[in-house]
Coordinates of C-alpha atoms and ligand atoms in Angstrom, one line a residue:
M234 CA -31.7 3.4 -16.7
A235 CA -35.2 1.8 -16.4
A236 CA -36.1 -0.8 -19.1
I237 CA -39.0 1.3 -20.4
G238 CA -36.2 4.2 -21.0
R239 CA -33.9 1.9 -22.8
G240 CA -36.9 0.9 -25.1
I241 CA -37.8 4.3 -26.0
L242 CA -33.9 5.0 -26.9
R243 CA -33.8 1.9 -29.2
R244 CA -37.3 2.5 -30.9
G245 CA -36.8 6.2 -31.1
I246 CA -39.3 8.7 -29.8
V247 CA -41.9 9.9 -32.4
G248 CA -40.4 12.6 -34.6
L249 CA -36.7 11.9 -33.6
P250 CA -34.2 9.4 -35.1
A251 CA -33.6 6.1 -32.9
V252 CA -30.3 6.3 -30.9
G253 CA -27.8 4.7 -33.6
S254 CA -29.7 5.1 -36.7
G255 CA -29.0 8.5 -37.7
S256 CA -25.8 10.8 -38.2
A257 CA -27.0 13.0 -35.3
A258 CA -26.9 10.1 -33.1
R259 CA -23.3 9.1 -34.3
S260 CA -21.8 12.7 -33.9
M261 CA -23.3 12.7 -30.3
A262 CA -21.3 9.3 -29.2
S263 CA -18.2 10.3 -31.3
W264 CA -16.1 12.1 -28.8
F265 CA -15.5 9.1 -26.9
G266 CA -16.3 6.5 -29.8
H267 CA -12.5 6.0 -30.0
V268 CA -12.0 4.9 -26.2
E269 CA -10.3 1.4 -25.9
P270 CA -10.7 -0.7 -23.0
A271 CA -7.9 0.3 -20.4
A272 CA -5.2 -2.3 -19.6
K273 CA -6.3 -4.5 -16.6
D274 CA -4.8 -3.5 -13.4
P275 CA -1.7 -6.0 -12.6
I276 CA -3.0 -6.4 -8.9
L277 CA -6.9 -5.9 -8.9
G278 CA -7.3 -7.5 -12.4
V279 CA -5.8 -10.8 -10.8
T280 CA -8.9 -10.7 -8.3
E281 CA -11.4 -10.2 -11.3
A282 CA -9.9 -13.3 -13.0
F283 CA -10.0 -15.2 -9.8
L284 CA -13.6 -14.5 -9.2
A285 CA -14.4 -15.6 -12.6
D286 CA -13.0 -18.9 -12.3
P287 CA -15.6 -21.6 -11.5
S288 CA -12.9 -24.3 -10.6
P289 CA -13.5 -25.3 -6.7
E290 CA -9.6 -25.6 -6.5
K291 CA -8.9 -22.1 -7.1
V292 CA -6.6 -20.2 -4.9
N293 CA -6.1 -16.4 -4.8
V294 CA -2.7 -15.2 -3.7
G295 CA -2.9 -12.0 -5.8
V296 CA -4.1 -9.1 -3.9
G297 CA -2.4 -8.2 -0.6
A298 CA -5.5 -8.8 1.9
Y299 CA -5.5 -11.0 5.0
R300 CA -7.5 -14.3 4.9
D301 CA -7.8 -16.6 8.0
D302 CA -6.8 -20.1 8.0
N303 CA -9.9 -21.0 6.1
G304 CA -9.1 -18.3 3.3
K305 CA -12.0 -16.0 4.6
P306 CA -11.8 -12.4 5.0
V307 CA -11.4 -11.3 8.5
V308 CA -13.1 -8.4 10.5
L309 CA -10.8 -7.8 13.5
E310 CA -12.6 -8.2 17.1
C311 CA -11.2 -4.7 18.2
V312 CA -13.1 -3.5 14.8
R313 CA -16.4 -5.2 15.8
E314 CA -16.1 -3.9 19.3
A315 CA -15.5 -0.1 18.0
E316 CA -18.4 -0.6 15.8
R317 CA -20.6 -1.8 18.7
R318 CA -19.8 1.2 20.5
I319 CA -20.1 3.6 17.6
A320 CA -23.7 2.2 16.4
G321 CA -26.5 4.4 16.7
R322 CA -24.5 7.1 18.9
L323 CA -23.4 9.5 16.3
N324 CA -24.5 11.6 13.4
M325 CA -23.7 11.4 9.9
E326 CA -22.4 15.0 9.3
Y327 CA -19.6 16.0 6.9
L328 CA -16.1 15.6 8.4
P329 CA -14.0 18.8 8.1
M330 CA -12.1 19.0 4.8
G331 CA -8.9 17.7 6.6
G332 CA -11.1 14.9 8.2
S333 CA -11.3 13.7 11.7
I334 CA -9.1 15.6 14.2
K335 CA -9.2 12.6 16.4
M336 CA -8.2 10.3 14.0
I337 CA -5.2 12.3 12.7
E338 CA -3.9 12.8 16.2
E339 CA -4.0 9.1 16.9
S340 CA -2.3 8.3 13.6
L341 CA 0.6 10.9 14.2
K342 CA 1.2 9.0 17.7
L343 CA 1.5 5.5 15.6
A344 CA 3.9 7.0 13.3
Y345 CA 6.0 9.5 15.1
G346 CA 5.7 7.9 18.4
D347 CA 3.3 8.7 21.5
D348 CA 5.9 11.2 23.1
S349 CA 6.9 13.0 19.8
E350 CA 8.3 16.4 20.4
F351 CA 7.0 17.2 16.7
I352 CA 3.5 16.5 17.6
K353 CA 3.8 18.6 20.8
D354 CA 5.3 21.5 19.0
K355 CA 2.5 21.1 16.2
R356 CA 5.0 20.8 13.6
I357 CA 3.3 18.3 11.5
A358 CA 0.7 19.2 8.8
A359 CA -1.8 16.0 8.6
V360 CA -5.0 15.4 7.0
Q361 CA -7.2 12.3 7.1
A362 CA -6.8 10.6 3.5
L363 CA -8.6 8.0 1.3
S364 CA -6.4 5.0 2.7
G365 CA -2.6 4.8 1.7
T366 CA -3.4 5.5 -2.1
G367 CA -5.2 8.7 -1.4
A368 CA -2.5 9.7 0.9
C369 CA 0.2 9.3 -1.8
R370 CA -1.8 10.8 -4.3
L371 CA -2.5 14.1 -2.0
F372 CA 1.3 14.0 -1.6
A373 CA 2.2 13.8 -5.3
D374 CA -0.2 16.6 -6.2
F375 CA 1.1 18.9 -3.3
Q376 CA 4.5 18.2 -4.6
K377 CA 3.5 19.1 -8.3
R378 CA 1.9 22.4 -7.0
F379 CA 4.5 23.6 -4.9
L380 CA 7.7 22.3 -6.7
P381 CA 6.4 21.9 -10.2
D382 CA 9.9 21.0 -11.7
S383 CA 10.7 18.3 -9.2
Q384 CA 10.8 14.5 -9.7
I385 CA 10.3 11.3 -7.8
Y386 CA 12.7 8.5 -7.5
I387 CA 10.8 5.2 -7.1
P388 CA 12.2 1.8 -6.1
I389 CA 12.7 -0.9 -8.8
P390 CA 10.4 -2.9 -8.1
T391 CA 7.8 -1.2 -6.3
W392 CA 3.9 -1.4 -5.9
S393 CA 2.5 -0.9 -9.3
N394 CA 0.0 1.7 -8.4
H395 CA 3.1 4.0 -7.2
H396 CA 3.8 4.6 -10.9
N397 CA 0.3 5.6 -11.9
I398 CA -0.2 8.1 -9.0
W399 CA 2.9 10.0 -9.7
R400 CA 2.1 9.7 -13.5
D401 CA -1.4 11.1 -12.8
A402 CA -0.1 13.9 -10.7
N403 CA 2.4 14.8 -13.7
V404 CA 5.3 14.1 -11.6
P405 CA 8.5 12.9 -13.7
Q406 CA 9.7 9.6 -12.3
R407 CA 13.1 8.2 -11.8
T408 CA 14.0 5.1 -10.5
F409 CA 16.6 3.6 -8.1
R410 CA 18.0 0.1 -7.5
Y411 CA 16.8 -1.8 -4.6
Y412 CA 16.3 -5.5 -4.9
H413 CA 19.1 -8.1 -6.4
P414 CA 17.5 -11.3 -8.2
D415 CA 20.3 -13.1 -7.6
T416 CA 20.3 -12.9 -3.8
K417 CA 16.5 -12.1 -3.4
G418 CA 17.9 -9.5 -1.2
L419 CA 18.4 -5.7 -0.8
D420 CA 20.8 -4.5 -3.3
F421 CA 22.2 -2.0 -0.8
A422 CA 25.5 -0.8 -2.7
S423 CA 23.4 0.0 -5.9
M424 CA 20.7 1.7 -3.8
M425 CA 23.4 3.8 -2.1
D426 CA 25.0 4.6 -5.2
D427 CA 21.8 5.7 -6.9
I428 CA 21.0 7.8 -3.8
K429 CA 24.4 9.6 -4.1
N430 CA 24.3 10.1 -7.9
A431 CA 20.5 12.0 -7.8
P432 CA 20.7 15.5 -8.0
N433 CA 20.8 17.2 -4.5
G434 CA 17.2 17.9 -3.0
S435 CA 15.6 15.0 -4.8
F436 CA 12.3 13.2 -3.6
F437 CA 12.4 9.8 -2.7
L438 CA 9.6 7.3 -2.2
L439 CA 10.7 4.8 0.6
H440 CA 8.6 2.1 1.8
A441 CA 8.6 2.5 5.5
C442 CA 8.6 -1.4 6.3
A443 CA 7.6 -4.6 4.7
H444 CA 8.3 -3.6 1.1
N445 CA 5.9 -4.5 -1.5
P446 CA 6.4 -6.6 -3.6
T447 CA 9.9 -8.0 -2.5
G448 CA 9.5 -8.5 1.2
V449 CA 12.8 -7.1 1.7
D450 CA 13.7 -4.2 4.1
P451 CA 16.9 -2.4 4.8
S452 CA 18.1 -3.4 8.3
E453 CA 18.4 -0.8 11.1
E454 CA 22.2 0.1 10.5
Q455 CA 21.5 0.4 6.6
W456 CA 18.5 2.7 7.5
R457 CA 20.9 4.8 9.5
E458 CA 23.3 4.9 6.5
I459 CA 20.5 6.0 4.0
S460 CA 19.4 8.6 6.3
Y461 CA 23.0 10.0 6.7
Q462 CA 23.3 9.8 2.9
F463 CA 19.9 11.7 2.7
K464 CA 21.2 14.5 4.9
V465 CA 24.2 14.9 2.7
K466 CA 22.5 15.0 -0.3
K467 CA 19.5 17.2 1.2
H468 CA 16.8 14.6 -0.5
F469 CA 13.4 14.5 0.8
P470 CA 12.2 11.0 2.1
F471 CA 8.5 10.4 1.4
F472 CA 7.5 7.0 3.3
D473 CA 4.6 4.9 2.4
M474 CA 3.7 2.9 5.4
A475 CA 0.9 0.8 4.3
Y476 CA 1.9 -2.3 6.6
Q477 CA 2.9 -0.9 9.8
G478 CA 2.6 -4.0 12.3
F479 CA 3.0 -6.5 9.4
A480 CA 6.8 -6.6 9.2
S481 CA 7.4 -7.5 12.8
G482 CA 4.1 -8.0 14.2
D483 CA 4.6 -4.8 16.5
P484 CA 3.7 -1.3 14.9
E485 CA 6.1 0.6 17.3
K486 CA 9.0 -1.5 15.7
D487 CA 7.8 -1.1 12.3
A488 CA 8.0 2.5 12.6
K489 CA 12.0 2.3 13.0
A490 CA 13.0 3.8 9.9
I491 CA 10.7 6.7 10.1
R492 CA 12.0 7.5 13.8
I493 CA 15.7 7.0 12.4
F494 CA 15.1 9.8 10.0
L495 CA 13.1 12.0 12.6
E496 CA 16.3 11.6 15.1
D497 CA 18.4 12.7 12.2
G498 CA 16.6 15.8 11.7
H499 CA 14.7 15.4 8.4
Q500 CA 11.5 16.7 7.4
I501 CA 9.7 14.0 6.2
G502 CA 6.4 13.0 4.3
C503 CA 4.3 10.0 5.5
A504 CA 1.5 8.0 4.0
Q505 CA -0.3 5.9 6.4
S506 CA -3.0 3.4 5.8
Y507 CA -5.3 1.2 8.1
A508 CA -6.3 -1.3 5.2
K509 CA -3.9 -4.1 6.3
N510 CA -3.1 -3.5 9.8
M511 CA -6.7 -2.9 10.9
G512 CA -8.3 -4.8 8.0
L513 CA -10.3 -1.7 7.1
Y514 CA -9.7 -2.3 3.3
G515 CA -12.8 -0.8 1.9
Q516 CA -13.4 1.8 4.4
R517 CA -10.6 4.0 2.7
A518 CA -9.0 5.1 6.2
G519 CA -5.8 6.7 5.9
C520 CA -3.5 9.8 6.9
L521 CA -1.0 12.1 5.0
S522 CA 1.4 14.0 7.2
I523 CA 4.0 16.3 6.4
L524 CA 6.7 17.5 9.0
C525 CA 7.4 21.1 8.8
E526 CA 9.8 23.6 10.1
D527 CA 7.4 25.0 12.9
E528 CA 3.7 25.4 13.5
L529 CA 3.1 28.4 11.2
Q530 CA 4.3 26.2 8.2
A531 CA 2.4 23.1 9.4
V532 CA -0.8 25.5 9.4
A533 CA -0.2 26.7 6.0
V534 CA 0.6 23.2 4.5
K535 CA -2.6 21.6 6.0
S536 CA -4.8 24.2 4.6
Q537 CA -3.1 23.8 1.0
L538 CA -3.6 19.8 1.6
Q539 CA -7.1 20.7 2.2
Q540 CA -7.7 22.7 -0.9
I541 CA -6.2 20.0 -3.1
A542 CA -8.9 17.6 -1.5
R543 CA -11.9 20.0 -1.6
P544 CA -12.4 19.8 -5.4
M545 CA -11.7 16.0 -5.6
Y546 CA -13.7 14.5 -2.8
S547 CA -14.3 17.5 -0.4
N548 CA -14.0 15.8 2.4
P549 CA -13.1 12.0 3.7
P550 CA -15.7 9.3 4.8
V551 CA -16.5 9.3 8.4
H552 CA -17.0 5.4 9.4
G553 CA -13.6 4.0 9.0
A554 CA -12.1 7.2 10.9
L555 CA -14.3 6.6 13.9
V556 CA -13.5 3.0 13.8
V557 CA -9.7 4.0 14.0
S558 CA -10.1 6.7 16.5
T559 CA -12.2 4.8 18.8
I560 CA -9.7 1.8 19.0
L561 CA -6.4 3.7 19.1
G562 CA -8.1 6.2 21.8
D563 CA -9.1 3.3 24.2
P564 CA -6.2 1.6 25.9
E565 CA -8.1 -1.8 26.2
L566 CA -9.2 -1.6 22.4
K567 CA -5.8 -0.8 21.5
S568 CA -4.2 -3.7 23.1
L569 CA -6.5 -6.1 21.6
W570 CA -5.6 -4.5 18.4
L571 CA -1.9 -5.1 18.9
K572 CA -2.5 -8.5 19.9
E573 CA -4.6 -9.2 16.6
V574 CA -1.9 -7.6 14.5
K575 CA 0.5 -9.8 16.1
S576 CA -1.6 -12.9 15.3
M577 CA -2.2 -11.8 11.5
A578 CA 1.7 -11.6 11.2
D579 CA 2.4 -14.8 13.0
R580 CA 0.1 -16.8 10.9
I581 CA 1.8 -15.5 7.9
I582 CA 5.2 -16.2 9.1
G583 CA 3.8 -19.8 9.9
M584 CA 2.7 -20.0 6.3
R585 CA 6.1 -19.0 5.0
N586 CA 7.8 -21.8 7.0
A587 CA 5.2 -24.3 5.9
L588 CA 5.4 -23.2 2.1
R589 CA 9.1 -23.5 2.2
E590 CA 9.0 -27.0 4.2
N591 CA 6.5 -28.4 1.5
L592 CA 9.0 -27.1 -1.4
E593 CA 12.0 -28.7 0.2
K594 CA 10.0 -32.0 1.1
L595 CA 9.0 -32.3 -2.6
G596 CA 12.6 -32.4 -3.6
S597 CA 12.9 -29.1 -5.3
P598 CA 16.2 -28.4 -6.9
L599 CA 15.8 -24.6 -6.2
S600 CA 16.7 -22.7 -2.9
W601 CA 13.4 -21.3 -1.2
E602 CA 15.3 -19.8 1.6
H603 CA 13.9 -16.4 0.5
I604 CA 10.4 -17.4 1.5
T605 CA 11.3 -17.4 5.1
N606 CA 13.9 -14.6 4.9
Q607 CA 11.4 -12.1 3.4
I608 CA 8.9 -10.3 5.6
G609 CA 5.7 -8.8 5.6
M610 CA 2.6 -10.0 3.3
F611 CA 4.4 -11.1 0.2
C612 CA 7.1 -13.3 -1.0
Y613 CA 8.8 -12.3 -4.0
S614 CA 9.2 -15.9 -5.3
G615 CA 11.5 -15.3 -8.3
M616 CA 9.1 -17.0 -10.6
T617 CA 8.8 -15.8 -14.2
P618 CA 5.7 -14.5 -15.8
E619 CA 5.6 -17.6 -17.9
Q620 CA 5.4 -19.8 -14.8
V621 CA 2.9 -17.6 -13.3
D622 CA 0.9 -18.2 -16.1
R623 CA 1.3 -22.0 -16.0
L624 CA 0.1 -21.7 -12.2
T625 CA -3.1 -19.7 -13.4
N626 CA -3.8 -22.0 -16.6
E627 CA -3.1 -25.5 -15.2
F628 CA -3.5 -25.2 -11.4
H629 CA -6.0 -22.2 -11.0
I630 CA -3.6 -20.2 -8.9
Y631 CA -4.0 -16.7 -9.1
M632 CA -1.2 -14.1 -8.3
T633 CA 0.6 -11.1 -10.1
R634 CA 2.8 -11.9 -13.2
N635 CA 5.9 -10.5 -11.2
G636 CA 6.1 -13.8 -9.0
R637 CA 4.7 -12.3 -6.1
I638 CA 2.8 -14.5 -3.6
S639 CA 0.6 -12.9 -1.2
M640 CA 1.3 -14.9 1.7
A641 CA -1.9 -13.7 3.5
G642 CA -3.8 -15.8 1.4
V643 CA -1.8 -19.1 2.3
T644 CA -3.7 -21.4 4.3
T645 CA -3.0 -24.8 6.2
G646 CA -5.5 -26.1 3.5
N647 CA -3.9 -24.8 0.2
V648 CA -0.4 -24.7 1.2
G649 CA 0.4 -28.2 0.1
Y650 CA -1.4 -27.6 -3.3
L651 CA 0.2 -24.4 -3.8
A652 CA 3.8 -26.0 -3.2
N653 CA 3.1 -28.9 -5.5
A654 CA 1.9 -26.4 -8.2
I655 CA 5.0 -24.2 -7.8
H656 CA 7.1 -27.2 -7.8
E657 CA 5.9 -28.5 -11.1
V658 CA 6.4 -25.2 -12.8
T659 CA 10.0 -24.5 -11.7
K660 CA 11.4 -28.1 -11.1
S661 CA 13.0 -27.7 -14.6
S662 CA 14.3 -24.2 -14.5
Ligands
LIG10 N1 1.1 1.3 -0.4 C1 1.4 0.1 -0.8 C2 3.0 -0.1 -0.6 C3 0.5 -1.0 -0.9 O1 1.1 -2.3 -1.0 C4 -0.8 -0.6 -1.0 C5 -1.9 -1.6 -1.2 C6 -1.0 0.8 -0.7 C7 -0.2 1.7 -0.5 C8 -2.6 1.0 -0.8 O2 -3.4 0.7 -0.2 P1 -4.7 1.4 0.4 O3 -5.7 0.2 0.4 O4 -4.9 2.2 -0.5 O5 -4.6 1.8 1.8 N2 -1.7 -2.7 -1.9 C9 -2.2 -3.9 -2.0 C10 -3.8 -3.9 -2.3 C11 -4.2 -4.0 -3.5 C12 -3.8 -2.6 -4.4 O6 -3.0 -2.8 -5.1 O7 -4.4 -1.5 -4.0 C13 -1.5 -5.0 -2.8 O8 -1.8 -6.1 -3.1 O9 -0.6 -4.6 -3.3

């Protein structure tokens, strides 16, 4: 509002009471007068606190966003080249409600495989989504609309926003065991028990690869057992694939869990995000797909997904989708992308080794083997919320209070400082 406008509101226009000075004004504001500030987001709130800290030493290993070895955000070269090719050549018309057909086609090849029979048979209902979050939310709304009494089983722990997404879609949540704090690895036996004990036909949220926050994935053999048990129980697997390429450095390998389920004849749902693997964070580029029984069903499901999207945001944004389809649709740009994904994954692996070595050199009495055993963007360090608070208050190191370190924010320049601080707050535990 312009300054003049604000002045009039404060002073009051002749004949009307000034805002805040009369009972009419109070009742006008009263319907939301009781609103309290919302709790800070456990992940994005960390970035806010980091930005507000004036210390030159500060380090942000909170949000899962890739940084180069100077701690700077990265725009991939394949993305820059795609933007050069796009620039000035296209109009800004609305995309269809379901988004860019080309981008969806390329996304499906990435998740289901170039030669997927399901793509050929047009059995997959898919829409462009507002990145991974939007894809999960569309799915949750679809689940609620067409199976209103269903629930969702979510791993403990998981990405904090999963809980918000299914809560806001009014889908009741159940949890299943996933991680063992003692071994800092997978609690496979408990996970299988929870899968077996869930009512037949339950919905399960699975991280396709590079589980957030633990960095712990089932092995191929374990995925096969999980898939088998899902078949027995007729459970529905929904894969959140936000890190395809970040686990192994190869997007094809990272789709293995999904491919195993497909081989076993499951119908699946899948959320894809290009935030991390293409560095398109703020462009909100993603895809939701649901494998259906046949083409007819896929057409119906897609039309319903579009109908859910229409009153929320009408149609998805165009720029990120164009970047994705330009890269994946061009063999030369796609191979450049694959190289760049690999180099991001490799830099993170290098930093895992460096952090562990530094801690061991400092003579830490604790085992830090899990730093190099875990994969993907995160290290689930095992630090307590109180230890994390000390890192923040005494060392200006910002991370989520569950002890998760975003390895993507660790650099040659800050790894020594980080290791030293971690050692200080953990050595007497
Ligand atoms: N699914 C998982 C498992 C994620 O970790 C994330 C991002 C998403 C979906 C959603 O990403 P989109 O940007 O919507 O594609 N998690 C990051 C980024 C920050 C956040 O919480 O959104 C993180 O730091 O956990």
